[in-house]
Every structure is written in C-alpha cells, then in structure tokens.
PDB file of C-alpha atoms in Angstrom:
ATOM      1  CA  MET A 850     -32.381 -13.649 -12.967  1.00 55.00           C
ATOM      2  CA  VAL A 851     -31.288 -15.531 -16.083  1.00 61.00           C
ATOM      3  CA  VAL A 852     -29.717 -13.408 -18.801  1.00 79.00           C
ATOM      4  CA  ASN A 853     -27.944 -14.592 -21.935  1.00 90.00           C
ATOM      5  CA  GLU A 854     -24.251 -13.954 -22.608  1.00 92.00           C
ATOM      6  CA  SER A 855     -24.927 -11.227 -25.147  1.00 93.00           C
ATOM      7  CA  ALA A 856     -27.103  -9.266 -22.707  1.00 94.00           C
ATOM      8  CA  GLU A 857     -24.454  -9.683 -20.001  1.00 95.00           C
ATOM      9  CA  ASN A 858     -21.809  -8.284 -22.359  1.00 95.00           C
ATOM     10  CA  TYR A 859     -23.965  -5.271 -23.183  1.00 97.00           C
ATOM     11  CA  LEU A 860     -24.700  -4.579 -19.514  1.00 97.00           C
ATOM     12  CA  GLU A 861     -21.020  -4.915 -18.607  1.00 96.00           C
ATOM     13  CA  THR A 862     -20.077  -2.535 -21.433  1.00 97.00           C
ATOM     14  CA  ILE A 863     -22.630   0.037 -20.238  1.00 98.00           C
ATOM     15  CA  LEU A 864     -21.155  -0.206 -16.728  1.00 98.00           C
ATOM     16  CA  ILE A 865     -17.585   0.205 -17.978  1.00 97.00           C
ATOM     17  CA  LEU A 866     -18.508   3.140 -20.236  1.00 97.00           C
ATOM     18  CA  SER A 867     -20.417   4.837 -17.416  1.00 96.00           C
ATOM     19  CA  LYS A 868     -17.167   4.970 -15.438  1.00 95.00           C
ATOM     20  CA  SER A 869     -15.426   7.037 -18.121  1.00 95.00           C
ATOM     21  CA  HIS A 870     -18.272   8.848 -19.923  1.00 93.00           C
ATOM     22  CA  PRO A 871     -20.645  11.439 -18.454  1.00 92.00           C
ATOM     23  CA  VAL A 872     -23.490   9.676 -20.305  1.00 95.00           C
ATOM     24  CA  VAL A 873     -23.689   6.451 -22.306  1.00 97.00           C
ATOM     25  CA  ARG A 874     -25.358   6.353 -25.702  1.00 97.00           C
ATOM     26  CA  SER A 875     -25.952   3.552 -28.213  1.00 96.00           C
ATOM     27  CA  VAL A 876     -23.232   4.959 -30.446  1.00 96.00           C
ATOM     28  CA  ASP A 877     -20.727   4.663 -27.566  1.00 97.00           C
ATOM     29  CA  ILE A 878     -21.685   1.029 -27.026  1.00 97.00           C
ATOM     30  CA  ALA A 879     -21.475   0.259 -30.748  1.00 97.00           C
ATOM     31  CA  GLU A 880     -18.015   1.832 -30.947  1.00 96.00           C
ATOM     32  CA  GLU A 881     -16.747   0.044 -27.830  1.00 96.00           C
ATOM     33  CA  MET A 882     -18.042  -3.373 -28.879  1.00 95.00           C
ATOM     34  CA  GLY A 883     -17.365  -3.024 -32.600  1.00 95.00           C
ATOM     35  CA  PHE A 884     -21.026  -3.578 -33.526  1.00 95.00           C
ATOM     36  CA  LYS A 885     -23.382  -1.752 -35.872  1.00 95.00           C
ATOM     37  CA  LYS A 886     -25.615   0.820 -34.219  1.00 93.00           C
ATOM     38  CA  SER A 887     -28.666  -1.071 -35.521  1.00 93.00           C
ATOM     39  CA  SER A 888     -27.586  -4.213 -33.644  1.00 94.00           C
ATOM     40  CA  VAL A 889     -27.056  -2.206 -30.478  1.00 96.00           C
ATOM     41  CA  SER A 890     -30.488  -0.606 -30.859  1.00 94.00           C
ATOM     42  CA  VAL A 891     -32.151  -4.025 -30.968  1.00 95.00           C
ATOM     43  CA  ALA A 892     -30.199  -5.142 -27.888  1.00 96.00           C
ATOM     44  CA  MET A 893     -31.098  -1.936 -26.013  1.00 97.00           C
ATOM     45  CA  LYS A 894     -34.781  -2.510 -26.817  1.00 96.00           C
ATOM     46  CA  ASN A 895     -34.542  -6.026 -25.353  1.00 96.00           C
ATOM     47  CA  LEU A 896     -32.704  -4.824 -22.234  1.00 97.00           C
ATOM     48  CA  ARG A 897     -35.259  -2.032 -21.789  1.00 96.00           C
ATOM     49  CA  GLU A 898     -38.153  -4.511 -22.088  1.00 96.00           C
ATOM     50  CA  LYS A 899     -36.535  -6.667 -19.383  1.00 96.00           C
ATOM     51  CA  ASN A 900     -36.124  -3.571 -17.179  1.00 97.00           C
ATOM     52  CA  HIS A 901     -32.313  -3.813 -17.098  1.00 97.00           C
ATOM     53  CA  ILE A 902     -31.848  -0.319 -18.548  1.00 98.00           C
ATOM     54  CA  THR A 903     -33.702   2.930 -18.979  1.00 97.00           C
ATOM     55  CA  VAL A 904     -33.256   5.230 -21.967  1.00 96.00           C
ATOM     56  CA  THR A 905     -34.033   8.932 -21.783  1.00 96.00           C
ATOM     57  CA  ARG A 906     -35.626  10.968 -24.592  1.00 95.00           C
ATOM     58  CA  GLU A 907     -32.103  12.195 -25.403  1.00 95.00           C
ATOM     59  CA  GLY A 908     -30.906   8.598 -25.839  1.00 94.00           C
ATOM     60  CA  PHE A 909     -28.901   8.410 -22.612  1.00 97.00           C
ATOM     61  CA  ILE A 910     -28.714   4.844 -21.298  1.00 98.00           C
ATOM     62  CA  TYR A 911     -28.723   4.041 -17.588  1.00 97.00           C
ATOM     63  CA  LEU A 912     -28.596   0.720 -15.773  1.00 97.00           C
ATOM     64  CA  THR A 913     -31.532  -0.121 -13.517  1.00 97.00           C
ATOM     65  CA  ASP A 914     -30.848  -1.853 -10.214  1.00 97.00           C
ATOM     66  CA  SER A 915     -31.208  -5.290 -11.829  1.00 96.00           C
ATOM     67  CA  GLY A 916     -29.028  -4.279 -14.786  1.00 97.00           C
ATOM     68  CA  ARG A 917     -26.359  -2.869 -12.479  1.00 97.00           C
ATOM     69  CA  GLN A 918     -26.391  -6.034 -10.366  1.00 96.00           C
ATOM     70  CA  ILE A 919     -25.789  -8.229 -13.419  1.00 96.00           C
ATOM     71  CA  ALA A 920     -23.167  -5.865 -14.876  1.00 97.00           C
ATOM     72  CA  GLU A 921     -21.223  -5.653 -11.611  1.00 97.00           C
ATOM     73  CA  MET A 922     -21.284  -9.430 -11.195  1.00 95.00           C
ATOM     74  CA  ILE A 923     -19.914  -9.988 -14.706  1.00 96.00           C
ATOM     75  CA  TYR A 924     -17.347  -7.190 -14.342  1.00 96.00           C
ATOM     76  CA  GLU A 925     -16.096  -8.583 -11.020  1.00 96.00           C
ATOM     77  CA  ARG A 926     -15.756 -12.036 -12.562  1.00 95.00           C
ATOM     78  CA  HIS A 927     -13.891 -10.644 -15.563  1.00 95.00           C
ATOM     79  CA  GLU A 928     -11.462  -8.617 -13.465  1.00 94.00           C
ATOM     80  CA  LEU A 929     -10.686 -11.394 -10.982  1.00 94.00           C
ATOM     81  CA  LEU A 930     -10.383 -14.163 -13.576  1.00 95.00           C
ATOM     82  CA  SER A 931      -8.153 -12.020 -15.824  1.00 94.00           C
ATOM     83  CA  LYS A 932      -5.820 -11.112 -12.964  1.00 91.00           C
ATOM     84  CA  TRP A 933      -5.740 -14.706 -11.731  1.00 92.00           C
ATOM     85  CA  LEU A 934      -4.832 -16.072 -15.163  1.00 93.00           C
ATOM     86  CA  ILE A 935      -2.128 -13.421 -15.613  1.00 94.00           C
ATOM     87  CA  ARG A 936      -0.655 -14.348 -12.201  1.00 91.00           C
ATOM     88  CA  LEU A 937      -0.579 -17.949 -13.385  1.00 92.00           C
ATOM     89  CA  GLY A 938       1.586 -16.843 -16.306  1.00 95.00           C
ATOM     90  CA  VAL A 939      -0.992 -16.513 -19.064  1.00 97.00           C
ATOM     91  CA  ASP A 940      -0.362 -13.748 -21.609  1.00 97.00           C
ATOM     92  CA  PRO A 941      -2.576 -10.744 -20.671  1.00 96.00           C
ATOM     93  CA  ALA A 942      -4.395 -10.680 -24.029  1.00 96.00           C
ATOM     94  CA  ILE A 943      -5.192 -14.387 -23.801  1.00 97.00           C
ATOM     95  CA  ALA A 944      -6.151 -14.031 -20.124  1.00 96.00           C
ATOM     96  CA  ALA A 945      -8.618 -11.238 -20.956  1.00 94.00           C
ATOM     97  CA  ARG A 946     -10.133 -13.222 -23.832  1.00 94.00           C
ATOM     98  CA  ASP A 947     -10.467 -16.394 -21.737  1.00 96.00           C
ATOM     99  CA  ALA A 948     -11.876 -14.500 -18.754  1.00 95.00           C
ATOM    100  CA  CYS A 949     -14.494 -12.978 -21.058  1.00 92.00           C
ATOM    101  CA  ARG A 950     -15.708 -16.447 -21.979  1.00 93.00           C
ATOM    102  CA  MET A 951     -15.385 -17.936 -18.480  1.00 94.00           C
ATOM    103  CA  GLU A 952     -17.251 -15.111 -16.734  1.00 93.00           C
ATOM    104  CA  HIS A 953     -20.529 -16.171 -18.352  1.00 92.00           C
ATOM    105  CA  VAL A 954     -20.465 -19.886 -17.609  1.00 93.00           C
ATOM    106  CA  ILE A 955     -18.802 -20.273 -14.226  1.00 94.00           C
ATOM    107  CA  SER A 956     -21.165 -21.157 -11.388  1.00 93.00           C
ATOM    108  CA  PRO A 957     -21.496 -18.833  -8.399  1.00 93.00           C
ATOM    109  CA  GLU A 958     -20.023 -21.609  -6.223  1.00 96.00           C
ATOM    110  CA  SER A 959     -16.926 -22.099  -8.384  1.00 95.00           C
ATOM    111  CA  PHE A 960     -16.370 -18.364  -8.678  1.00 95.00           C
ATOM    112  CA  ALA A 961     -16.658 -17.929  -4.902  1.00 94.00           C
ATOM    113  CA  ALA A 962     -14.100 -20.718  -4.382  1.00 94.00           C
ATOM    114  CA  ILE A 963     -11.662 -19.131  -6.858  1.00 91.00           C
ATOM    115  CA  LYS A 964     -12.228 -15.721  -5.264  1.00 91.00           C
ATOM    116  CA  ASP A 965     -11.463 -17.110  -1.782  1.00 92.00           C
ATOM    117  CA  HIS A 966      -8.383 -18.909  -3.108  1.00 88.00           C
ATOM    118  CA  VAL A 967      -7.052 -15.784  -4.839  1.00 85.00           C
ATOM    119  CA  ARG A 968      -7.623 -13.678  -1.709  1.00 83.00           C
ATOM    120  CA  GLN A 969      -5.594 -16.125   0.394  1.00 82.00           C
ATOM    121  CA  PHE A 970      -2.569 -15.656  -1.857  1.00 73.00           C
ATOM    122  CA  ALA A 971      -3.041 -11.896  -2.246  1.00 66.00           C
ATOM    123  CA  GLU A 972      -2.671 -11.254   1.479  1.00 59.00           C
TER     124      GLU A 972
END
C-alpha cells in the first residue's frame, strides 16, 4: 500500500480532526493545513479514487479501513518520534517539524527498533 507523503499528511489530518470534530469537511482540512480549499478538493478526489476516504452528499469525509490504517501508522510515528526527540533535548517545535518529515521516510524495521528502544526506557 504505497501512498505519497502528501496523501499521508491528508489522511493523518483527517484522523486528527475526526478526534475533535463531529464531522470532517474539506474546509476543516484546508484550515488545519493552511491550504486552499481547491487544493484540498483535488486531494480528496484522489484519496476517494484510491478508496482511502468516502465523502457523503453533505461533504462529510470519512476514512475507509485502508485510509485509517495509513493515517494511524503515520500518526503513531509522528507521536513517538516527536516525544523521543523531545526526550533527547530537542526543542518541541523542532522535534514536531522533524518528526513530520521522518514519519514518511523511516522504514517499518527502523521504526519498530526505535519503538522498542523507547519502550525499554519508558518502563
């Protein structure tokens, strides 16, 4: 299930918004990401065509199982990498920015190793 970084960011944003909003709409995504609604509409069309989201007649956006799987993977990576970098002494704003870039390129094997390492020191 190969998805580009942009699509991963959109899916992660939908997941995050769904935790705090009763429904997610394109305008919510555009506001959260700082993008034009037209750009978000194009991205939503692409995600819909790849069956990562569904959009109701009212414009409510929902993650499909595949979209949720990708979003949760990226979100988990972001959260763990951010916290890890902060624990290492990195400024929280820099840690969040770096984690956002790292979450898309790190291999599953490297992430699993970091996750195991962090868990050992968290206990």
